[in-house]
Amino acid sequence: MNEIRVTSWPELHEVLYGEAWNTRLGRFRSPFVFRGQGQAEAKLTTTLQRLGGETRVVERHLLRNFRKYAYSSGMERDLSWYWLAVGQHHGLPTRLLDWTSSPLVAMHFATADEETYDQDGVIWMVNFIQTNGALPTPLGTLLEQEGADVFTVDMLTTFSRQHQASEPDQRPTFDLGWLEDLEREAEHPFLLFLEPPSIDERIVQQAALFSLLSDPDAALDDWLVQHPGTYRKIILPAGLKWEVRDKLDQSNITERTLFPGLGGLSQSLRRYYRGRQGQALSGDTPEEQKEELDRQT
């Protein structure tokens, strides 16, 4: 089944880690990437899609201006794919979508927004080994040659430059026409996963990955429905969210660790001292907080 509704913390772990055994390696190395969302019914749309307009045209304008105005901020590598990944990381609308290789990080994002605690959340699991099997031959060959399972900015930069060298026209500096060419040859959109450069602690702490769908107008969940063997959709009931949230805090999976800095610290402390009904908790210890919660309920 593609959709699984869990009912407890142990069941949630069993589902998320249940297919991690790699027989070939003899190790627990999961073939899945994960994405947590506070609302189970929310679409897997990118910030570029939500911005509106002609996505391919808007994308070029966004990246050209981001590169122009951000260049003085200490960017180390003037590579188009590097700019795309950095832009996504800093909130620029792009065709990329955030994922993580950590189930715990995905649980965090499924329970981070207390305004959605009255709604079911979701954790998406996508098997990147299976989605890689549907890549056009040139991209699949590139992964095989590199001995990799996900792409890097360097790999995609080299590949796109080779394609542009074979197609010497007047395309823009950052052009994804080669993706469209491969999509036409394959006769269907394809999905790839990109590992961003480790430009700061946040990317490292969140075990971050990006997905890219060759058709920037398509929603990823619609694509997944057409490839049913590649994903799991784990429904996190609203009634289970507080337990998951509290146990993640106990496991040190909080904004303080995932968003290093004073902002992340402040967010984690705000929730830690907030009661389930919105009242601040006065106790400094878990035992005192539990007593306070018992009184409130």
Tab-separated table of C-alpha atoms in Angstrom:
chain	number	residue	atom	x	y	z
A	1	MET	CA	0.000	0.000	0.000
A	2	ASN	CA	1.257	3.480	-0.840
A	3	GLU	CA	-0.661	5.214	1.979
A	4	ILE	CA	-0.131	4.065	5.565
A	5	ARG	CA	-1.849	5.567	8.605
A	6	VAL	CA	0.179	4.985	11.757
A	7	THR	CA	-1.340	4.941	15.219
A	8	SER	CA	1.646	5.037	17.581
A	9	TRP	CA	5.246	6.203	17.986
A	10	PRO	CA	6.653	2.617	17.673
A	11	GLU	CA	4.604	1.967	14.536
A	12	LEU	CA	5.821	5.223	12.996
A	13	HIS	CA	9.441	4.149	13.517
A	14	GLU	CA	8.775	0.680	12.176
A	15	VAL	CA	7.339	2.073	8.960
A	16	LEU	CA	10.032	4.707	8.440
A	17	TYR	CA	12.947	2.375	9.131
A	18	GLY	CA	11.341	-0.913	8.091
A	19	GLU	CA	12.869	-1.135	4.609
A	20	ALA	CA	16.367	0.078	5.471
A	21	TRP	CA	18.218	-3.271	5.218
A	22	ASN	CA	20.522	-3.438	2.179
A	23	THR	CA	21.233	-7.088	1.390
A	24	ARG	CA	24.043	-6.311	-1.038
A	25	LEU	CA	25.948	-4.194	1.479
A	26	GLY	CA	24.916	-6.121	4.561
A	27	ARG	CA	24.128	-2.777	6.213
A	28	PHE	CA	21.086	-0.736	7.145
A	29	ARG	CA	21.220	1.821	4.318
A	30	SER	CA	17.762	3.078	3.442
A	31	PRO	CA	16.887	3.663	-0.232
A	32	PHE	CA	14.375	6.340	0.827
A	33	VAL	CA	14.414	10.092	1.222
A	34	PHE	CA	11.842	11.784	3.445
A	35	ARG	CA	9.743	14.952	3.594
A	36	GLY	CA	7.502	15.960	6.490
A	37	GLN	CA	4.514	18.315	6.161
A	38	GLY	CA	2.091	19.531	8.787
A	39	GLN	CA	-0.950	19.050	6.542
A	40	ALA	CA	-1.550	15.666	4.967
A	41	GLU	CA	-3.615	17.082	2.106
A	42	ALA	CA	-1.069	19.700	1.027
A	43	LYS	CA	0.290	19.247	-2.493
A	44	LEU	CA	3.966	18.657	-3.234
A	45	THR	CA	4.332	21.895	-5.160
A	46	THR	CA	7.467	24.010	-5.416
A	47	THR	CA	7.835	27.643	-4.415
A	48	LEU	CA	8.292	28.460	-8.113
A	49	GLN	CA	4.900	26.931	-8.945
A	50	ARG	CA	3.226	28.765	-6.082
A	51	LEU	CA	4.677	32.055	-7.322
A	52	GLY	CA	2.626	31.800	-10.517
A	53	GLY	CA	3.342	32.875	-14.078
A	54	GLU	CA	5.300	31.078	-16.801
A	55	THR	CA	7.568	28.962	-14.641
A	56	ARG	CA	10.445	28.585	-17.103
A	57	VAL	CA	10.513	32.308	-17.897
A	58	VAL	CA	10.153	33.425	-14.274
A	59	GLU	CA	12.844	30.946	-13.220
A	60	ARG	CA	15.448	32.491	-15.532
A	61	HIS	CA	14.672	36.008	-14.273
A	62	LEU	CA	14.847	34.903	-10.637
A	63	LEU	CA	18.188	33.140	-11.024
A	64	ARG	CA	19.744	35.900	-13.122
A	65	ASN	CA	18.867	38.553	-10.561
A	66	PHE	CA	19.719	36.394	-7.552
A	67	ARG	CA	23.177	35.802	-9.021
A	68	LYS	CA	23.581	39.496	-9.863
A	69	TYR	CA	22.677	40.831	-6.431
A	70	ALA	CA	24.054	38.011	-4.261
A	71	TYR	CA	27.444	37.735	-5.925
A	72	SER	CA	29.088	40.072	-3.382
A	73	SER	CA	27.934	37.938	-0.437
A	74	GLY	CA	30.888	35.564	-0.563
A	75	MET	CA	29.764	32.914	-3.036
A	76	GLU	CA	32.713	30.610	-3.593
A	77	ARG	CA	31.753	29.012	-6.889
A	78	ASP	CA	30.197	30.736	-9.873
A	79	LEU	CA	28.278	27.682	-11.108
A	80	SER	CA	24.657	27.858	-12.253
A	81	TRP	CA	23.624	24.731	-10.346
A	82	TYR	CA	25.385	26.064	-7.272
A	83	TRP	CA	23.341	29.272	-7.498
A	84	LEU	CA	20.130	27.260	-7.880
A	85	ALA	CA	20.842	25.173	-4.764
A	86	VAL	CA	21.934	28.191	-2.707
A	87	GLY	CA	18.873	30.136	-3.832
A	88	GLN	CA	16.556	27.332	-2.726
A	89	HIS	CA	18.332	27.132	0.610
A	90	HIS	CA	17.822	30.849	1.229
A	91	GLY	CA	14.176	31.027	0.189
A	92	LEU	CA	14.391	31.931	-3.494
A	93	PRO	CA	11.425	30.472	-5.419
A	94	THR	CA	12.846	27.576	-7.462
A	95	ARG	CA	11.737	24.318	-9.054
A	96	LEU	CA	13.492	22.405	-6.252
A	97	LEU	CA	11.717	20.762	-3.302
A	98	ASP	CA	13.335	20.102	0.101
A	99	TRP	CA	13.914	16.534	1.343
A	100	THR	CA	16.082	14.841	3.947
A	101	SER	CA	17.777	11.495	4.361
A	102	SER	CA	16.762	11.518	8.059
A	103	PRO	CA	13.354	10.175	9.163
A	104	LEU	CA	13.703	12.133	12.411
A	105	VAL	CA	14.204	15.412	10.567
A	106	ALA	CA	11.109	14.643	8.482
A	107	MET	CA	9.153	14.020	11.712
A	108	HIS	CA	10.293	17.425	12.925
A	109	PHE	CA	8.891	19.245	9.909
A	110	ALA	CA	5.632	17.279	10.160
A	111	THR	CA	5.196	18.555	13.737
A	112	ALA	CA	6.969	21.931	13.674
A	113	ASP	CA	3.887	24.104	13.088
A	114	GLU	CA	1.587	24.041	16.103
A	115	GLU	CA	-1.096	25.887	14.123
A	116	THR	CA	-1.724	22.617	12.221
A	117	TYR	CA	-1.926	20.330	15.259
A	118	ASP	CA	-5.649	19.926	14.691
A	119	GLN	CA	-4.915	18.372	11.290
A	120	ASP	CA	-3.255	15.151	10.202
A	121	GLY	CA	0.333	15.489	9.081
A	122	VAL	CA	2.260	13.457	6.539
A	123	ILE	CA	5.721	12.063	5.935
A	124	TRP	CA	6.506	11.248	2.328
A	125	MET	CA	9.034	8.500	1.591
A	126	VAL	CA	10.447	8.226	-1.933
A	127	ASN	CA	12.686	5.359	-3.035
A	128	PHE	CA	15.414	7.154	-4.979
A	129	ILE	CA	16.892	3.875	-6.242
A	130	GLN	CA	13.613	3.128	-8.001
A	131	THR	CA	13.153	6.682	-9.312
A	132	ASN	CA	16.745	6.580	-10.614
A	133	GLY	CA	15.745	3.526	-12.630
A	134	ALA	CA	13.324	5.733	-14.564
A	135	LEU	CA	15.951	8.361	-15.452
A	136	PRO	CA	16.886	8.903	-19.105
A	137	THR	CA	19.872	6.766	-20.080
A	138	PRO	CA	22.467	9.595	-20.115
A	139	LEU	CA	21.655	10.601	-16.538
A	140	GLY	CA	21.461	7.007	-15.320
A	141	THR	CA	24.847	6.339	-16.914
A	142	LEU	CA	26.306	9.413	-15.194
A	143	LEU	CA	25.245	8.122	-11.769
A	144	GLU	CA	26.637	4.694	-12.559
A	145	GLN	CA	29.972	6.113	-13.685
A	146	GLU	CA	30.242	8.176	-10.515
A	147	GLY	CA	29.139	5.282	-8.289
A	148	ALA	CA	26.525	7.617	-6.835
A	149	ASP	CA	22.828	7.435	-5.979
A	150	VAL	CA	22.104	11.184	-6.047
A	151	PHE	CA	23.509	14.000	-8.152
A	152	THR	CA	25.750	16.854	-7.012
A	153	VAL	CA	26.004	20.389	-8.385
A	154	ASP	CA	29.353	19.485	-9.950
A	155	MET	CA	27.967	16.441	-11.739
A	156	LEU	CA	25.020	18.354	-13.193
A	157	THR	CA	27.209	21.320	-14.132
A	158	THR	CA	29.584	19.082	-16.071
A	159	PHE	CA	26.718	17.264	-17.760
A	160	SER	CA	24.897	20.452	-18.768
A	161	ARG	CA	28.108	22.023	-20.111
A	162	GLN	CA	28.756	18.964	-22.258
A	163	HIS	CA	25.228	19.219	-23.638
A	164	GLN	CA	25.581	22.948	-24.344
A	165	ALA	CA	28.899	22.300	-26.123
A	166	SER	CA	27.114	19.907	-28.458
A	167	GLU	CA	24.316	22.457	-28.990
A	168	PRO	CA	26.200	25.743	-29.653
A	169	ASP	CA	23.341	28.239	-29.736
A	170	GLN	CA	22.496	31.455	-27.933
A	171	ARG	CA	20.739	29.974	-24.917
A	172	PRO	CA	20.902	31.849	-21.581
A	173	THR	CA	23.785	31.221	-19.155
A	174	PHE	CA	21.511	29.128	-16.942
A	175	ASP	CA	19.419	26.963	-19.213
A	176	LEU	CA	17.564	23.739	-18.536
A	177	GLY	CA	16.792	23.061	-22.181
A	178	TRP	CA	18.795	19.847	-21.938
A	179	LEU	CA	16.303	18.578	-19.341
A	180	GLU	CA	13.479	19.320	-21.737
A	181	ASP	CA	15.362	17.562	-24.543
A	182	LEU	CA	15.822	14.457	-22.401
A	183	GLU	CA	12.182	14.623	-21.327
A	184	ARG	CA	11.044	14.672	-24.954
A	185	GLU	CA	13.289	11.720	-25.785
A	186	ALA	CA	11.988	9.784	-22.785
A	187	GLU	CA	8.400	10.858	-23.614
A	188	HIS	CA	7.595	11.516	-19.962
A	189	PRO	CA	8.811	13.718	-17.053
A	190	PHE	CA	11.504	12.285	-14.786
A	191	LEU	CA	12.648	12.896	-11.223
A	192	LEU	CA	16.181	13.360	-9.914
A	193	PHE	CA	17.601	14.081	-6.470
A	194	LEU	CA	20.349	16.622	-5.870
A	195	GLU	CA	22.658	16.846	-2.860
A	196	PRO	CA	23.298	20.523	-2.084
A	197	PRO	CA	26.796	21.771	-1.237
A	198	SER	CA	27.456	21.992	2.502
A	199	ILE	CA	27.512	25.777	2.586
A	200	ASP	CA	26.374	26.045	6.220
A	201	GLU	CA	25.494	24.036	9.315
A	202	ARG	CA	21.787	24.007	8.537
A	203	ILE	CA	22.226	21.895	5.396
A	204	VAL	CA	24.477	19.470	7.259
A	205	GLN	CA	22.291	19.211	10.374
A	206	GLN	CA	19.139	18.624	8.336
A	207	ALA	CA	20.767	15.998	6.068
A	208	ALA	CA	19.260	18.026	3.243
A	209	LEU	CA	18.473	16.914	-0.297
A	210	PHE	CA	16.543	18.547	-3.133
A	211	SER	CA	14.276	16.948	-5.692
A	212	LEU	CA	13.896	18.248	-9.235
A	213	LEU	CA	11.112	17.243	-11.603
A	214	SER	CA	11.958	17.817	-15.264
A	215	ASP	CA	8.540	19.402	-15.838
A	216	PRO	CA	8.495	22.507	-13.581
A	217	ASP	CA	4.716	22.832	-13.925
A	218	ALA	CA	3.907	19.354	-12.563
A	219	ALA	CA	3.190	18.623	-8.894
A	220	LEU	CA	5.439	15.889	-7.541
A	221	ASP	CA	2.624	14.033	-5.761
A	222	ASP	CA	0.793	13.716	-9.106
A	223	TRP	CA	3.974	12.272	-10.636
A	224	LEU	CA	4.312	9.811	-7.745
A	225	VAL	CA	0.745	8.583	-8.182
A	226	GLN	CA	1.726	7.616	-11.725
A	227	HIS	CA	4.694	5.654	-10.293
A	228	PRO	CA	3.036	3.832	-7.381
A	229	GLY	CA	5.946	1.557	-6.482
A	230	THR	CA	8.294	4.429	-5.751
A	231	TYR	CA	6.806	5.994	-2.622
A	232	ARG	CA	5.008	5.666	0.705
A	233	LYS	CA	2.695	8.308	2.152
A	234	ILE	CA	2.701	8.034	5.944
A	235	ILE	CA	-0.282	9.747	7.574
A	236	LEU	CA	0.509	11.148	11.022
A	237	PRO	CA	-2.794	11.556	12.925
A	238	ALA	CA	-3.395	14.887	14.614
A	239	GLY	CA	-3.823	13.108	17.964
A	240	LEU	CA	-0.302	11.691	17.727
A	241	LYS	CA	1.507	14.919	16.913
A	242	TRP	CA	2.165	16.108	20.473
A	243	GLU	CA	3.676	12.773	21.494
A	244	VAL	CA	5.932	12.755	18.435
A	245	ARG	CA	6.893	16.395	19.040
A	246	ASP	CA	7.773	15.869	22.710
A	247	LYS	CA	9.826	12.765	21.979
A	248	LEU	CA	11.695	14.541	19.199
A	249	ASP	CA	12.518	17.348	21.642
A	250	GLN	CA	13.810	14.737	24.082
A	251	SER	CA	15.923	13.283	21.250
A	252	ASN	CA	17.449	16.725	20.557
A	253	ILE	CA	15.698	17.043	17.179
A	254	THR	CA	14.624	20.663	17.551
A	255	GLU	CA	15.047	24.035	15.874
A	256	ARG	CA	18.050	24.584	18.155
A	257	THR	CA	19.965	21.801	16.392
A	258	LEU	CA	18.386	21.957	12.921
A	259	PHE	CA	18.569	25.763	12.596
A	260	PRO	CA	21.820	26.633	14.410
A	261	GLY	CA	21.766	30.168	15.741
A	262	LEU	CA	19.750	32.355	18.052
A	263	GLY	CA	16.614	32.187	15.899
A	264	GLY	CA	16.428	28.399	16.073
A	265	LEU	CA	17.186	28.463	19.809
A	266	SER	CA	14.362	30.927	20.419
A	267	GLN	CA	11.866	28.812	18.436
A	268	SER	CA	12.717	25.641	20.328
A	269	LEU	CA	12.459	27.371	23.729
A	270	ARG	CA	9.107	28.958	22.830
A	271	ARG	CA	7.551	25.578	22.136
A	272	TYR	CA	9.292	23.830	25.043
A	273	TYR	CA	7.664	26.182	27.536
A	274	ARG	CA	4.270	26.241	25.894
A	275	GLY	CA	1.420	24.054	27.120
A	276	ARG	CA	-0.772	21.983	24.852
A	277	GLN	CA	-3.600	24.462	25.223
A	278	GLY	CA	-1.338	27.434	24.529
A	279	GLN	CA	-0.456	28.308	28.161
A	280	ALA	CA	3.163	28.703	29.142
A	281	LEU	CA	4.615	25.917	31.285
A	282	SER	CA	6.152	27.096	34.531
A	283	GLY	CA	8.151	23.960	35.344
A	284	ASP	CA	11.838	23.671	34.454
A	285	THR	CA	11.949	19.869	34.476
A	286	PRO	CA	9.960	17.278	32.458
A	287	GLU	CA	8.327	16.058	35.686
A	288	GLU	CA	7.181	19.565	36.626
A	289	GLN	CA	5.946	20.187	33.107
A	290	LYS	CA	3.966	16.919	33.143
A	291	GLU	CA	2.314	17.935	36.414
A	292	GLU	CA	1.428	21.310	34.876
A	293	LEU	CA	-0.026	19.627	31.796
A	294	ASP	CA	-2.041	17.261	33.995
A	295	ARG	CA	-3.543	20.243	35.793
A	296	GLN	CA	-4.386	21.915	32.491
A	297	THR	CA	-6.141	18.837	31.139
